[in-house]
Short mmCIF file of C-alpha atoms in Angstrom, two decimals:
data_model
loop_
_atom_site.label_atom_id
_atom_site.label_comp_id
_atom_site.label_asym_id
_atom_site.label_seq_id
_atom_site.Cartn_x
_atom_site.Cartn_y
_atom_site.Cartn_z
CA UNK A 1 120.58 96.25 68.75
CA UNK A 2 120.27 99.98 69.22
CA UNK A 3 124.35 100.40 68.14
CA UNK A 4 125.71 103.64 69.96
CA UNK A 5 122.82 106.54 70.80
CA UNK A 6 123.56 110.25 71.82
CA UNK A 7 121.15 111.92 74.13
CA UNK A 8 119.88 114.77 73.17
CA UNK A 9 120.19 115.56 69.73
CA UNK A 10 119.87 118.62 69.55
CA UNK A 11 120.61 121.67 72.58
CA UNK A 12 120.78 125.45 72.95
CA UNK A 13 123.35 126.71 75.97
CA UNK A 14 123.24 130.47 77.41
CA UNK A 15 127.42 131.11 77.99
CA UNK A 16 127.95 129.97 81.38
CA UNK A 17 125.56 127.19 81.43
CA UNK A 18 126.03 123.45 82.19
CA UNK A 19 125.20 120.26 80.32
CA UNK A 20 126.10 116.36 80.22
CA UNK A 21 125.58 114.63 76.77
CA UNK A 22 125.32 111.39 77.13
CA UNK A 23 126.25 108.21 74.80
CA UNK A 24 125.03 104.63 75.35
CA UNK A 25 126.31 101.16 72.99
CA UNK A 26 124.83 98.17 73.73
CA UNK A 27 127.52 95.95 71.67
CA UNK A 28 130.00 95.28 75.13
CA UNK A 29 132.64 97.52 73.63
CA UNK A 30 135.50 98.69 75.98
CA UNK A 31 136.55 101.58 74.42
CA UNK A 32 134.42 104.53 74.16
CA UNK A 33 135.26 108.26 72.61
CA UNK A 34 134.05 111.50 72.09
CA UNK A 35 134.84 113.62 69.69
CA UNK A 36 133.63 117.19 68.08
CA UNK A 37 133.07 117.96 64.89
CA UNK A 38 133.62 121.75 63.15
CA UNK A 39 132.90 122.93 60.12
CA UNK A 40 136.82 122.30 57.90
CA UNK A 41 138.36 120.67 60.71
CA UNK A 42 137.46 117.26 60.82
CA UNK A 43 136.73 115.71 63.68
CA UNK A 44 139.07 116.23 66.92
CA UNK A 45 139.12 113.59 69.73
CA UNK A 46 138.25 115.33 73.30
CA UNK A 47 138.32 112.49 76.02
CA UNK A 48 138.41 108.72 75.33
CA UNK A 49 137.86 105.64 77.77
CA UNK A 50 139.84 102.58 77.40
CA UNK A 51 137.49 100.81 80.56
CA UNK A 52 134.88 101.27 83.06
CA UNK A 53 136.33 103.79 85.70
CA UNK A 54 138.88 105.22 83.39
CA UNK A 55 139.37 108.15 81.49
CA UNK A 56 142.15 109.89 79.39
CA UNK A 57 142.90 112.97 77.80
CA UNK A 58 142.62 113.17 73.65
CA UNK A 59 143.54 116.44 71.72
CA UNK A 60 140.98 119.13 72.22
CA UNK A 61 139.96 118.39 75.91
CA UNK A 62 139.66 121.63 77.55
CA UNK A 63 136.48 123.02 79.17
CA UNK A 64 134.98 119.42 78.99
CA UNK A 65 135.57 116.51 81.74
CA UNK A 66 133.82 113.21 81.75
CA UNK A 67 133.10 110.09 83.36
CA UNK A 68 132.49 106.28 82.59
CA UNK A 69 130.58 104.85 85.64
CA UNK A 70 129.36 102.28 83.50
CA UNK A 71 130.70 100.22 80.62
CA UNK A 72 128.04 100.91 78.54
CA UNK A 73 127.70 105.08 79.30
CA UNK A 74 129.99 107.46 78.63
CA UNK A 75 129.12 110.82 79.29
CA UNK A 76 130.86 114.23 78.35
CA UNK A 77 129.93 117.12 80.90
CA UNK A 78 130.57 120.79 79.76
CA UNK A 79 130.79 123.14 83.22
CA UNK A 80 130.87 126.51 81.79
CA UNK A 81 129.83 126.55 77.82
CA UNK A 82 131.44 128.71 75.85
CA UNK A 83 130.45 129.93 72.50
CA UNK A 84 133.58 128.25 71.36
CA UNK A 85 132.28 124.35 71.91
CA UNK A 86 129.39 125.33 69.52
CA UNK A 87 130.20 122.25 67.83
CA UNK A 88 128.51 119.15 66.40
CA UNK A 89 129.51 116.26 68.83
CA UNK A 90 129.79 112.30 68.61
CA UNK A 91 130.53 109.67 70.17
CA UNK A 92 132.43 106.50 68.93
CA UNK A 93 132.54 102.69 70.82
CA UNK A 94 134.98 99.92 69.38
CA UNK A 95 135.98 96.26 70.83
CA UNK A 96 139.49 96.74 72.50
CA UNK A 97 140.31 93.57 70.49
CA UNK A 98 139.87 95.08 67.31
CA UNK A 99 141.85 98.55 66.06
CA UNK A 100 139.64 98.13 63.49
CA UNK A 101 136.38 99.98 63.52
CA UNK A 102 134.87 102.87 65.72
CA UNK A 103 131.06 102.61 65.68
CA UNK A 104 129.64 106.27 65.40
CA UNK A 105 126.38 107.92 67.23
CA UNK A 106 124.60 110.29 65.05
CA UNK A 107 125.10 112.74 66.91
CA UNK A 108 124.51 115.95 69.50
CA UNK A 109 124.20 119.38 67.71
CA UNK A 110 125.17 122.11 70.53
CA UNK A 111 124.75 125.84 70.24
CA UNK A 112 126.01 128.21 72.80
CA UNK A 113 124.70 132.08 72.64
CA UNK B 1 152.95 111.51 66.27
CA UNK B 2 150.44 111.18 63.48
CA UNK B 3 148.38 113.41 61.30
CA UNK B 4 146.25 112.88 57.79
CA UNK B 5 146.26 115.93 54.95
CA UNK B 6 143.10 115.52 52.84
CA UNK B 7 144.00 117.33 49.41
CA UNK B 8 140.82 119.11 48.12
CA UNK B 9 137.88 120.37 50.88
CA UNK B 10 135.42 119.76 47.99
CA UNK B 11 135.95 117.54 44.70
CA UNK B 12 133.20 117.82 42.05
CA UNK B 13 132.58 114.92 39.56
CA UNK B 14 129.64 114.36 37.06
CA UNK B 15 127.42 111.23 37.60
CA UNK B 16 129.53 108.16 35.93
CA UNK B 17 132.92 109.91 36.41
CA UNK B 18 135.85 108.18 37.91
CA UNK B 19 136.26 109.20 41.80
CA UNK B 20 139.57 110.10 43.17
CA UNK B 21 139.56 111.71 46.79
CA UNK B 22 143.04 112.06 48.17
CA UNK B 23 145.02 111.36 51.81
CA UNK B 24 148.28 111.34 52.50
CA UNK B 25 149.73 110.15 56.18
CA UNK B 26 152.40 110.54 58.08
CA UNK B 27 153.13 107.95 61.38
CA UNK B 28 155.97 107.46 63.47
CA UNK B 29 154.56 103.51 63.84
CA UNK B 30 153.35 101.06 60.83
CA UNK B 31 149.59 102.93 60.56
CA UNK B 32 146.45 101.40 59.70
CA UNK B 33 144.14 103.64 57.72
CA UNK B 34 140.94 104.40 57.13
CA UNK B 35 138.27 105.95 54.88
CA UNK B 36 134.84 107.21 56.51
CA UNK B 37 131.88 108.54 54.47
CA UNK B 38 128.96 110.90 56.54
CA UNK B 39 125.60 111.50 54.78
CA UNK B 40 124.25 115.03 56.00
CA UNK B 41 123.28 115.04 59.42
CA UNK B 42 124.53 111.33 60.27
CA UNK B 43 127.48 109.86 62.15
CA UNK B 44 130.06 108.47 60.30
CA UNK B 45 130.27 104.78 58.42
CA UNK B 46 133.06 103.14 57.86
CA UNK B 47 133.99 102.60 54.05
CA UNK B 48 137.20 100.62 54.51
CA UNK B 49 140.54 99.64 56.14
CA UNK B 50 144.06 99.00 55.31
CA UNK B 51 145.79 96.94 58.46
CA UNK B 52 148.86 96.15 56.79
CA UNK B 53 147.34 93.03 54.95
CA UNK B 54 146.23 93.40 50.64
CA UNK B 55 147.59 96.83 50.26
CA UNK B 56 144.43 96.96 47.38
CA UNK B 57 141.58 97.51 49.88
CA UNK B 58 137.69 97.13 48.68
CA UNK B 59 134.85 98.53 50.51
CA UNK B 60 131.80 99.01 50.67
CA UNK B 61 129.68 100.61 47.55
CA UNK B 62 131.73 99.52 45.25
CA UNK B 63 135.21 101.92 46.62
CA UNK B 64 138.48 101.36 46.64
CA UNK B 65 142.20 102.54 48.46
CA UNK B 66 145.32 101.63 47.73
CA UNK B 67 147.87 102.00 50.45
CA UNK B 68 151.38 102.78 48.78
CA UNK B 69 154.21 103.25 51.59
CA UNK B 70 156.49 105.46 49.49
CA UNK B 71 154.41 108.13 48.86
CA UNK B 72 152.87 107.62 52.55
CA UNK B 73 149.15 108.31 50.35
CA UNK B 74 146.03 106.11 50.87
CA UNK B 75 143.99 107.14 47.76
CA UNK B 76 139.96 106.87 47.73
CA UNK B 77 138.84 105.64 44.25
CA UNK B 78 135.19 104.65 42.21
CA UNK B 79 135.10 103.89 39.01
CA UNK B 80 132.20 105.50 38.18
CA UNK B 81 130.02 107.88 40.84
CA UNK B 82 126.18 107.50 41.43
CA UNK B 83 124.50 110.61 43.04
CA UNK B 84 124.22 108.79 45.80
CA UNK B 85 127.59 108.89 46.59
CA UNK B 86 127.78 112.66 47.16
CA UNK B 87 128.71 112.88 50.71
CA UNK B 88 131.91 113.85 53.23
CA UNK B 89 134.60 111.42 53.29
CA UNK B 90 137.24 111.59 55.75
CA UNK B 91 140.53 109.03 56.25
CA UNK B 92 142.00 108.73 59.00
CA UNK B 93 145.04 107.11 60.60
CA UNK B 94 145.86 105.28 63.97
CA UNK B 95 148.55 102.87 64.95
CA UNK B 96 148.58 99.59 65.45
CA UNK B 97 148.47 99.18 69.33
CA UNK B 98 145.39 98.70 71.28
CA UNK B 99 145.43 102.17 72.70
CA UNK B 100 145.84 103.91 69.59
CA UNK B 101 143.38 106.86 68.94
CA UNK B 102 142.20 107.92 65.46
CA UNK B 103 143.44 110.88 64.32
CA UNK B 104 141.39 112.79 61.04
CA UNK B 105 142.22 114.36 58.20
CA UNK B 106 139.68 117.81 57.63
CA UNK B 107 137.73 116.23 55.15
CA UNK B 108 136.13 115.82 51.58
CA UNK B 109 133.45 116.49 50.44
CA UNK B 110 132.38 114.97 46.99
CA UNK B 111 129.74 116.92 44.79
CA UNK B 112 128.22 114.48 42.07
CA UNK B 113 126.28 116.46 39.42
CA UNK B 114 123.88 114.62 36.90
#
């Protein structure tokens, strides 16, 4: 029971340049999240998923769109980095049962130059 | 609308020292809270939850919150700090529907000197 990976850990961007980070649970969970972290800021929720096929905005979600094909993946595509999303970025999972608990990757550290 | 203040980026104890990290709330909707610790270059754990049941929460490693409604605060305590529990600690508040989304406070960091 892997809990919730992030793939790839670490990444350098040119400006301009495209990526997908991708996050994987293997506990069923419904809802899935991404957020980014910044140095004094916390962490800010970008996109979440509350289902397979559906996604929503959260509070920071410009310059980033993504998709849930698959219950299990939920992946968070950046078109056009800027040096802006230079940011340390994770993903969360939790049961829509629960309002509980958000299980946490360990994260994707991105630099754009 | 809700949003978490975190009072303090970084609070600095000695080993043995009484831990007190601080969060106050604000919710239009009955909130549940939450405390989250994150070792360097980790995700984040949960530590504990308040979901309107015991307003005395325990969590894990021996921490504590106590969610008091009239001064909207959700207060991290240890009685006594081990190095090992130098770390970030965030709380953080949703509401109490399914949908609801987490929303964090900036952060703690604790600093536990020998």
């Amino acid at each position: 029971n892997a809990g919730v990976t992030q793939t790839p850990k670490f990444r350098v961007l040119k400006t301009g340049q495209s990526m997908t980070l991708l996050c994987a649970q293997d506990m069923n969970h419904e809802y899935m999240y991404w957020y980014r972290q910044d140095p004094g800021m916390g962490l800010r929720l970008i996109h979440y998923s509350v289902g397979e096929g559906t996604t929503a905005k959260g509070e920071v979600p410009d310059g980033y769109n993504v998709s849930r094909l698959k219950k299990q993946n939920f992946l968070l595509g950046l078109e056009s980095a800027a040096p802006s999303q230079t940011s340390v970025y994770f993903c969360a999972s939790r049961r829509a049962s629960s309002v509980y608990e958000q299980y946490f990757g360990p994260g994707t550290r991105l630099t754009v130059t | 609308a809700q949003s978490v203040t975190q009072l303090g980026s970084h609070v600095s104890v000695s080993e043995g020292a009484l831990v007190l990290l601080r969060c106050n709330y604000s919710s239009s909707v009955p909130p549940y809270l939450f405390w989250y610790v994150q070792y360097p270059n980790q995700g984040l754990q949960l530590l504990l939850k308040y979901t309107s049941a015991a307003t005395l929460v325990k969590g894990i490693n021996g921490f504590e919150a106590e969610f008091k409604k009239s001064e909207t605060s959700f207060h991290l305590t240890k009685p006594s700090a081990h190095m090992s529990d130098a770390a970030e600690y965030f709380c953080a508040v949703s509401g109490s529907s399914g949908y609801s989304t987490l929303t964090f406070g900036k952060g703690t960091m604790l600093l536990v000197s020998p």
